[in-house]
Coordinates of N, CA, C and O in Angstrom, one line a residue:
X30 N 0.9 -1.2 0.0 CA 0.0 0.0 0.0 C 0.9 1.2 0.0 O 1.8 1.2 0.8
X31 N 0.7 2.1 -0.7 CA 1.4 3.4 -1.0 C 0.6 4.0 -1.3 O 0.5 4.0 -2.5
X32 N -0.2 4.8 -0.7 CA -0.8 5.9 -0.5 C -0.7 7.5 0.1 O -1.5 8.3 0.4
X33 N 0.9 7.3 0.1 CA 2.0 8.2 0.6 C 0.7 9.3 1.5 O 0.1 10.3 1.2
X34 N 0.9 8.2 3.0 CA 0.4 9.1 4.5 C -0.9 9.4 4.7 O -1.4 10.1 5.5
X35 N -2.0 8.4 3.4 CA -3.0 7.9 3.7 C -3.6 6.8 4.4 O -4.8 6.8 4.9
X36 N -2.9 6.2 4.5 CA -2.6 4.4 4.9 C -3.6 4.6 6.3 O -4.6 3.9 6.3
X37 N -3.5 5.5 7.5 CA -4.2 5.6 8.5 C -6.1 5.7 7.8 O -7.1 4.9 7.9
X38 N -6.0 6.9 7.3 CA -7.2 7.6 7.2 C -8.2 6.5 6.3 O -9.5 6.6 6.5
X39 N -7.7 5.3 5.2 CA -7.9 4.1 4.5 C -8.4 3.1 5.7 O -9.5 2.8 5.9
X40 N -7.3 2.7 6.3 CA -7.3 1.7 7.0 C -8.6 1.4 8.3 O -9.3 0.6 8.8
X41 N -8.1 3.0 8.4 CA -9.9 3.1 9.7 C -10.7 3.7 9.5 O -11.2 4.3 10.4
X42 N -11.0 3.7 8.2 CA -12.2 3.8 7.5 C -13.0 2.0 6.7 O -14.1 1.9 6.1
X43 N -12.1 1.0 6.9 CA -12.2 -0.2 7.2 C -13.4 -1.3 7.6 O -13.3 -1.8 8.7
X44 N -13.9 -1.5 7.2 CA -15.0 -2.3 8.4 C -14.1 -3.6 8.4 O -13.1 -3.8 7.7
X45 N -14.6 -4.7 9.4 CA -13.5 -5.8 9.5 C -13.9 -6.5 8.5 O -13.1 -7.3 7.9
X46 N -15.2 -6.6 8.0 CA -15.5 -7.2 7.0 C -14.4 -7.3 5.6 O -13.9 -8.2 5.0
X47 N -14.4 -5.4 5.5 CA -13.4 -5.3 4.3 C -12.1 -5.8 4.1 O -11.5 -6.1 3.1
X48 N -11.8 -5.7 5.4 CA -10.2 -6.0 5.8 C -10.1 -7.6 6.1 O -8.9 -8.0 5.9
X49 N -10.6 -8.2 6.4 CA -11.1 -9.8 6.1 C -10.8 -10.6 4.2 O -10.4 -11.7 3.8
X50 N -11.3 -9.2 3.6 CA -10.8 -9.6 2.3 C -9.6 -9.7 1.4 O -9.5 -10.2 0.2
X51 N -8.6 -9.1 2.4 CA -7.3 -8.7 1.9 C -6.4 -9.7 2.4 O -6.3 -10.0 3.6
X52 N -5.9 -9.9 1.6 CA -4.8 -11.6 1.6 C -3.6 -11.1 2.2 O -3.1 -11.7 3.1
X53 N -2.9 -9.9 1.7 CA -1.9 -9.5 2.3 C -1.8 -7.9 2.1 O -2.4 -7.2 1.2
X54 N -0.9 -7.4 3.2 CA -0.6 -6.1 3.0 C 0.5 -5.5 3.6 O 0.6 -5.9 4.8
X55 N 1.2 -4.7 3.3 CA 2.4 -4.1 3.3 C 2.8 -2.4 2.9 O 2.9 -1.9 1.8
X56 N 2.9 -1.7 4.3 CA 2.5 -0.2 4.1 C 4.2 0.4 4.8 O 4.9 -0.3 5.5
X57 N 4.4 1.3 4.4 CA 5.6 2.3 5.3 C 4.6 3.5 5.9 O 4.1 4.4 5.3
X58 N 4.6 3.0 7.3 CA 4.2 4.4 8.3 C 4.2 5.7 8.2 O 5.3 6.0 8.7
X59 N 3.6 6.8 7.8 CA 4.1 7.6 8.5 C 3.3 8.7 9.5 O 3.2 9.9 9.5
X60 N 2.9 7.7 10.3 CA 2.5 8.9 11.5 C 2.8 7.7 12.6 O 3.4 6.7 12.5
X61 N 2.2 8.3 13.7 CA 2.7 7.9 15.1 C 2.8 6.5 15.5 O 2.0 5.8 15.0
X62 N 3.5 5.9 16.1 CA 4.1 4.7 16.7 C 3.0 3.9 17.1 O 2.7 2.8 16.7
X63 N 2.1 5.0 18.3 CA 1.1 4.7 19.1 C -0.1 3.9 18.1 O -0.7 2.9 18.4
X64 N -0.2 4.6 17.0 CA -1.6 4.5 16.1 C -1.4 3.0 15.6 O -2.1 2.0 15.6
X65 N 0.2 3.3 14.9 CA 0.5 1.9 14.4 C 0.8 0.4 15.2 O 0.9 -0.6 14.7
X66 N 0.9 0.6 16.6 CA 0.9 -0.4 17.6 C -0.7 -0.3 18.1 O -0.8 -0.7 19.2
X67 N -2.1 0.2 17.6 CA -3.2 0.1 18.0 C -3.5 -0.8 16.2 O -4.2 -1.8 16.2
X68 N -2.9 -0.4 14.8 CA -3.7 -1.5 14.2 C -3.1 -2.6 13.8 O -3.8 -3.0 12.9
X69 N -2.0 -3.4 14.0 CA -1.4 -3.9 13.8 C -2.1 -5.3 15.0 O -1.8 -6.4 14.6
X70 N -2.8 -5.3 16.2 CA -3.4 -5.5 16.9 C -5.2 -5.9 16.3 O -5.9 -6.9 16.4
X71 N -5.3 -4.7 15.7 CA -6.4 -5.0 15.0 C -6.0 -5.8 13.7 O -6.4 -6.9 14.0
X72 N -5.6 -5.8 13.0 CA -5.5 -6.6 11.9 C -5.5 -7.8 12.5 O -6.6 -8.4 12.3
X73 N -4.2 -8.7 13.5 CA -4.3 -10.0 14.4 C -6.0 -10.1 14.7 O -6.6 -11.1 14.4
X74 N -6.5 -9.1 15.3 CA -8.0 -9.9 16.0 C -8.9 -10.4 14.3 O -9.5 -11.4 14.2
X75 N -8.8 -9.5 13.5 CA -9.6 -10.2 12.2 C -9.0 -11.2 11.4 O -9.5 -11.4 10.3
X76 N -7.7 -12.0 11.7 CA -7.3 -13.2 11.0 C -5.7 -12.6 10.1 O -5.3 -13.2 9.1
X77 N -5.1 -11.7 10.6 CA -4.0 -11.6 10.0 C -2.9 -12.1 10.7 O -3.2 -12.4 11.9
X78 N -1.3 -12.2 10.3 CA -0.6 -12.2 11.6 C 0.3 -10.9 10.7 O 0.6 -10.8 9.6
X79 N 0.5 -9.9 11.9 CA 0.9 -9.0 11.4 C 2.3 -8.7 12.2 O 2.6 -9.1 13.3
X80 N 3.3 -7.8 11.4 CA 4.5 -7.6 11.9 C 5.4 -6.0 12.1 O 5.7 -5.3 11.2
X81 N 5.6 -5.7 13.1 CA 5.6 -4.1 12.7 C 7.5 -4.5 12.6 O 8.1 -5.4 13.2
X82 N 7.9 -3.4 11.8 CA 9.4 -3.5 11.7 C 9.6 -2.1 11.8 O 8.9 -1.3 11.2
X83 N 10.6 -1.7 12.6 CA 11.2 0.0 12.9 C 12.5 -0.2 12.0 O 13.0 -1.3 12.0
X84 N 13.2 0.9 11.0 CA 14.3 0.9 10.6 C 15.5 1.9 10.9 O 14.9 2.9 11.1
X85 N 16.5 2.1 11.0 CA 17.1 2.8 11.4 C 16.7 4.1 10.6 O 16.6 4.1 9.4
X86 N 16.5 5.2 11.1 CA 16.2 6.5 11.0 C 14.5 6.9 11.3 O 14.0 8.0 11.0
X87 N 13.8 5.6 12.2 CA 12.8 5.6 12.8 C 11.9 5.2 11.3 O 10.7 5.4 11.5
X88 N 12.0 5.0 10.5 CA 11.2 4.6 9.8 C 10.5 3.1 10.0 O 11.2 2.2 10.5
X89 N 9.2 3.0 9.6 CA 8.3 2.4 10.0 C 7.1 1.4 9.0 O 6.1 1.9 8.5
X90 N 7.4 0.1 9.0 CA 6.4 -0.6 8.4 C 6.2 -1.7 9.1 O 6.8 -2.2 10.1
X91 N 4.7 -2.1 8.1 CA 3.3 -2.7 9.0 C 3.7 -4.4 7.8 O 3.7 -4.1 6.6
X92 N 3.9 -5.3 8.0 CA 3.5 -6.2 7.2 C 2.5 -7.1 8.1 O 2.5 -7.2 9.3
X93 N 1.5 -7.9 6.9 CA 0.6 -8.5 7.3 C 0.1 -9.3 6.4 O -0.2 -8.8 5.3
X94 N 0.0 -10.8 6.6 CA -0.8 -11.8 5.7 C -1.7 -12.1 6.5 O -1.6 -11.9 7.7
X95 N -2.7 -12.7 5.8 CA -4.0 -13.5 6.6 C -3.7 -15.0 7.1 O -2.9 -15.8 6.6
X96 N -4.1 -15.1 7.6 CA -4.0 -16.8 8.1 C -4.8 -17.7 7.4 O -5.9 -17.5 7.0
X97 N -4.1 -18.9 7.3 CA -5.0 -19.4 6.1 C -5.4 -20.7 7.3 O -4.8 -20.9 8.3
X98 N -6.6 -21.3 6.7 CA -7.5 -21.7 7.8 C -7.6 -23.2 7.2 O -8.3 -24.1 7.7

């Protein structure tokens, strides 16, 4: 997902239904830590396993696949 600093305003606008439909997904952060340690959480409760990675110079991404059942 590259929506250069949309990714929040997308994401939780979401119902879990929608987000249920996405196989995989992969964004670079760019807002707060806090926000992104609240959906990274949410993604796990609707069937993903998700991974946050910090890079040196505080940069920040979310990866996430669904769990296959």
């Amino acid at each position: 997902m590259d929506i250069e600093g949309h990714e929040r305003d997308v994401l939780a606008a979401c119902s879990e239904d929608q987000l249920r439909r996405i196989r995989a997904l992969a964004l670079e952060w760019h807002h707060g830590i806090e926000e992104l340690e609240t959906l990274a959480p949410r993604l796990r409760r609707v069937g993903f396993d998700a991974k946050l990675e910090i890079r040196a110079g505080n940069t920040r991404y979310l990866k996430a696949r669904a769990r296959t059942t």
